[in-house]
C-alpha positions as a printed NumPy array, in Angstrom:
array([[184.833,  61.825, 156.155],
       [182.142,  63.496, 158.216],
       [183.595,  61.464, 161.295],
       [187.16 ,  62.293, 160.265],
       [186.089,  65.887, 160.689],
       [184.17 ,  65.552, 163.793],
       [187.604,  63.455, 165.513],
       [189.464,  66.378, 163.755],
       [187.757,  69.159, 165.586],
       [187.251,  67.692, 169.047],
       [190.793,  66.684, 168.94 ],
       [191.911,  70.562, 168.18 ],
       [189.483,  71.836, 171.196],
       [190.936,  69.139, 173.692],
       [194.413,  70.622, 172.764],
       [193.018,  74.373, 172.924],
       [189.789,  74.087, 175.585],
       [188.759,  77.441, 175.156],
       [187.735,  77.024, 171.544],
       [184.247,  75.988, 170.157],
       [183.935,  74.958, 167.005],
       [180.735,  74.825, 164.061],
       [180.528,  72.444, 161.113],
       [180.234,  74.152, 157.577],
       [178.599,  72.088, 155.056],
       [180.709,  70.202, 152.9  ],
       [181.579,  72.127, 149.521],
       [181.723,  70.416, 146.354],
       [185.747,  70.207, 146.387],
       [185.862,  67.291, 148.931],
       [186.717,  69.357, 151.942],
       [185.051,  69.429, 154.915],
       [185.042,  72.891, 156.628],
       [185.032,  73.584, 160.558],
       [184.614,  77.112, 162.   ],
       [186.592,  77.706, 165.287],
       [185.998,  80.327, 167.62 ],
       [187.701,  81.518, 170.64 ],
       [190.948,  83.553, 171.603],
       [191.79 ,  82.598, 168.497],
       [189.481,  82.454, 165.35 ],
       [189.959,  80.054, 162.164],
       [187.787,  78.854, 159.309],
       [189.503,  75.278, 158.587],
       [189.273,  73.222, 155.426],
       [190.07 ,  69.257, 155.464],
       [191.29 ,  68.294, 151.938],
       [191.076,  64.688, 151.506],
       [192.104,  65.018, 147.776],
       [195.558,  66.55 , 148.88 ],
       [195.339,  65.038, 152.411],
       [196.178,  68.592, 153.946],
       [194.512,  70.935, 156.369],
       [193.848,  74.342, 155.171],
       [193.942,  77.431, 157.292],
       [192.261,  80.509, 156.343],
       [191.04 ,  83.564, 157.889],
       [192.928,  83.326, 161.261],
       [192.125,  86.189, 163.679],
       [192.635,  87.285, 166.973],
       [190.732,  89.832, 168.489],
       [192.957,  93.246, 169.794],
       [192.523,  92.614, 173.445],
       [193.866,  88.883, 173.186],
       [196.748,  89.886, 170.762],
       [200.633,  89.055, 172.05 ],
       [199.158,  86.077, 174.07 ],
       [200.354,  83.187, 172.099],
       [196.704,  82.638, 170.619],
       [197.812,  82.227, 167.191],
       [200.443,  79.733, 168.035],
       [198.368,  77.334, 170.804],
       [195.806,  77.328, 167.647],
       [198.367,  76.529, 165.673],
       [199.614,  73.627, 167.812],
       [196.27 ,  72.477, 167.993],
       [195.669,  71.83 , 164.392],
       [199.039,  70.877, 163.94 ],
       [198.469,  67.655, 166.293],
       [195.032,  67.223, 165.436],
       [196.593,  66.744, 161.816],
       [199.515,  64.363, 162.995],
       [196.474,  62.196, 164.818],
       [194.403,  61.831, 162.086],
       [197.591,  61.167, 159.667],
       [197.401,  64.468, 157.599],
       [200.487,  65.553, 155.707],
       [200.465,  69.583, 156.099],
       [199.132,  72.105, 156.885],
       [198.559,  74.671, 154.39 ],
       [197.804,  78.335, 154.417],
       [198.045,  82.071, 152.734],
       [199.943,  84.203, 154.822],
       [198.57 ,  87.68 , 154.331],
       [199.64 ,  91.528, 155.6  ],
       [200.734,  91.194, 159.532],
       [200.789,  87.175, 159.095],
       [203.642,  87.237, 156.416],
       [206.023,  87.365, 158.924],
       [204.268,  85.79 , 161.749],
       [203.641,  82.403, 160.017],
       [207.432,  81.921, 159.233],
       [208.157,  82.187, 163.005],
       [205.708,  79.485, 163.664],
       [207.215,  77.31 , 161.095],
       [205.686,  77.476, 158.286],
       [207.521,  77.517, 154.532],
       [206.709,  78.741, 151.053],
       [205.876,  76.705, 149.062],
       [207.774,  75.341, 146.207],
       [205.07 ,  76.768, 143.55 ],
       [205.045,  79.947, 145.329],
       [208.857,  80.277, 145.508],
       [209.553,  79.127, 141.987],
       [207.122,  81.914, 140.703],
       [208.378,  84.676, 142.816],
       [212.303,  83.861, 142.759],
       [213.255,  86.645, 140.429],
       [211.568,  89.143, 142.563],
       [212.948,  87.52 , 145.57 ],
       [217.015,  87.848, 143.846],
       [216.141,  91.177, 142.971],
       [214.933,  92.109, 146.558],
       [218.283,  90.607, 148.253],
       [220.578,  92.25 , 145.713],
       [218.86 ,  95.456, 146.73 ],
       [219.296,  94.801, 150.282],
       [222.395,  92.532, 150.554],
       [224.794,  95.679, 151.476],
       [222.769,  95.872, 155.097],
       [223.992,  92.685, 156.239],
       [227.239,  90.52 , 156.625],
       [228.586,  89.003, 153.368],
       [228.587,  85.544, 155.412],
       [224.989,  86.074, 155.95 ],
       [224.128,  86.699, 152.255],
       [226.611,  83.943, 150.979],
       [224.857,  81.308, 153.049],
       [221.819,  82.385, 151.535],
       [222.755,  82.434, 147.815],
       [222.809,  78.702, 147.593],
       [219.269,  78.405, 148.438],
       [218.061,  80.662, 145.936],
       [220.218,  78.721, 143.336],
       [218.439,  75.469, 144.178],
       [215.173,  76.835, 144.687],
       [214.655,  75.743, 147.816],
       [212.637,  78.446, 150.551],
       [214.04 ,  76.447, 153.357],
       [216.531,  78.781, 154.853],
       [213.307,  81.721, 155.47 ],
       [211.857,  80.229, 158.908],
       [215.444,  79.067, 160.058],
       [216.522,  82.797, 159.705],
       [213.172,  83.75 , 161.329],
       [214.026,  81.668, 164.433],
       [217.507,  82.79 , 164.941],
       [217.187,  84.785, 168.323],
       [218.668,  87.576, 169.665],
       [221.056,  89.975, 168.131],
       [223.205,  93.099, 168.737],
       [220.721,  96.089, 169.965],
       [219.688,  98.304, 167.111],
       [221.437,  95.936, 164.751],
       [219.952,  94.62 , 161.624],
       [219.554,  91.009, 162.992],
       [219.691,  87.351, 160.259],
       [215.988,  86.934, 161.378],
       [215.209,  90.547, 160.053],
       [216.764,  89.359, 156.525],
       [214.029,  86.849, 155.924],
       [211.123,  89.53 , 156.612],
       [212.956,  92.157, 154.501],
       [212.712,  89.765, 151.591],
       [208.709,  89.031, 152.051],
       [208.021,  92.913, 152.354],
       [207.794,  92.756, 148.428],
       [204.84 ,  90.562, 148.622],
       [201.519,  91.478, 150.388],
       [201.022,  87.561, 150.73 ],
       [202.643,  84.212, 150.193],
       [201.559,  80.657, 150.058],
       [203.076,  78.703, 152.685],
       [202.914,  75.086, 154.22 ],
       [204.081,  72.971, 157.171],
       [205.139,  69.192, 156.601],
       [203.513,  67.25 , 159.409],
       [206.808,  65.047, 159.602],
       [209.42 ,  68.035, 159.393],
       [211.059,  67.664, 162.353],
       [212.711,  70.741, 162.337],
       [209.593,  73.369, 161.47 ],
       [207.674,  71.424, 164.324],
       [210.174,  72.584, 166.903],
       [209.778,  76.27 , 165.492],
       [206.118,  75.539, 165.962],
       [206.287,  74.237, 169.492],
       [208.821,  76.967, 170.36 ],
       [211.688,  74.021, 171.275],
       [215.085,  74.666, 171.395],
       [217.093,  73.543, 168.551],
       [219.614,  71.047, 169.14 ],
       [223.441,  72.336, 168.441],
       [225.921,  70.566, 165.958],
       [228.031,  69.826, 168.986],
       [225.172,  68.105, 170.849],
       [225.707,  71.065, 173.711]])
């Protein structure tokens, strides 16, 4: 496992050369921890039991914020996870990161979504008058089916009229009721990969 951990750390730094890393002694729970330092800092655990990369304590110094460093770090972690055949990235989105992680393609986990679905439905009822009826109708099937997949999609809809509520604001307002949420990004999810790498989403018309 330590060989995999070493390969993972070096692959991350290959994609994001400004980073350095430290290995932390393996915990008794089948997880190896790597601490990354640089323009973006994070504690990362390789969970071999669930074949997931767990991201924790992401921090960017104030003078380096707004330069895409969290996205670069997450992209580097994704590429290393993909190369070493992990299934997903996982995290707990907290405070200001509640919204940023949606934009990067993370989706609330099914467990978290089901546990908080009643609060989400109540929140939607409180704010639905602020949005076009067609947008609310678009969201309702996802509440019925118990799927959180629409949230990162809404968070990545660009533009909107000046001084108007944008579709992405709906995703953010739904999560305002929570101080944290548990999220994941599936390595084989092509749509959310496009969000993370800021790639253009093809239209249905193929244009």
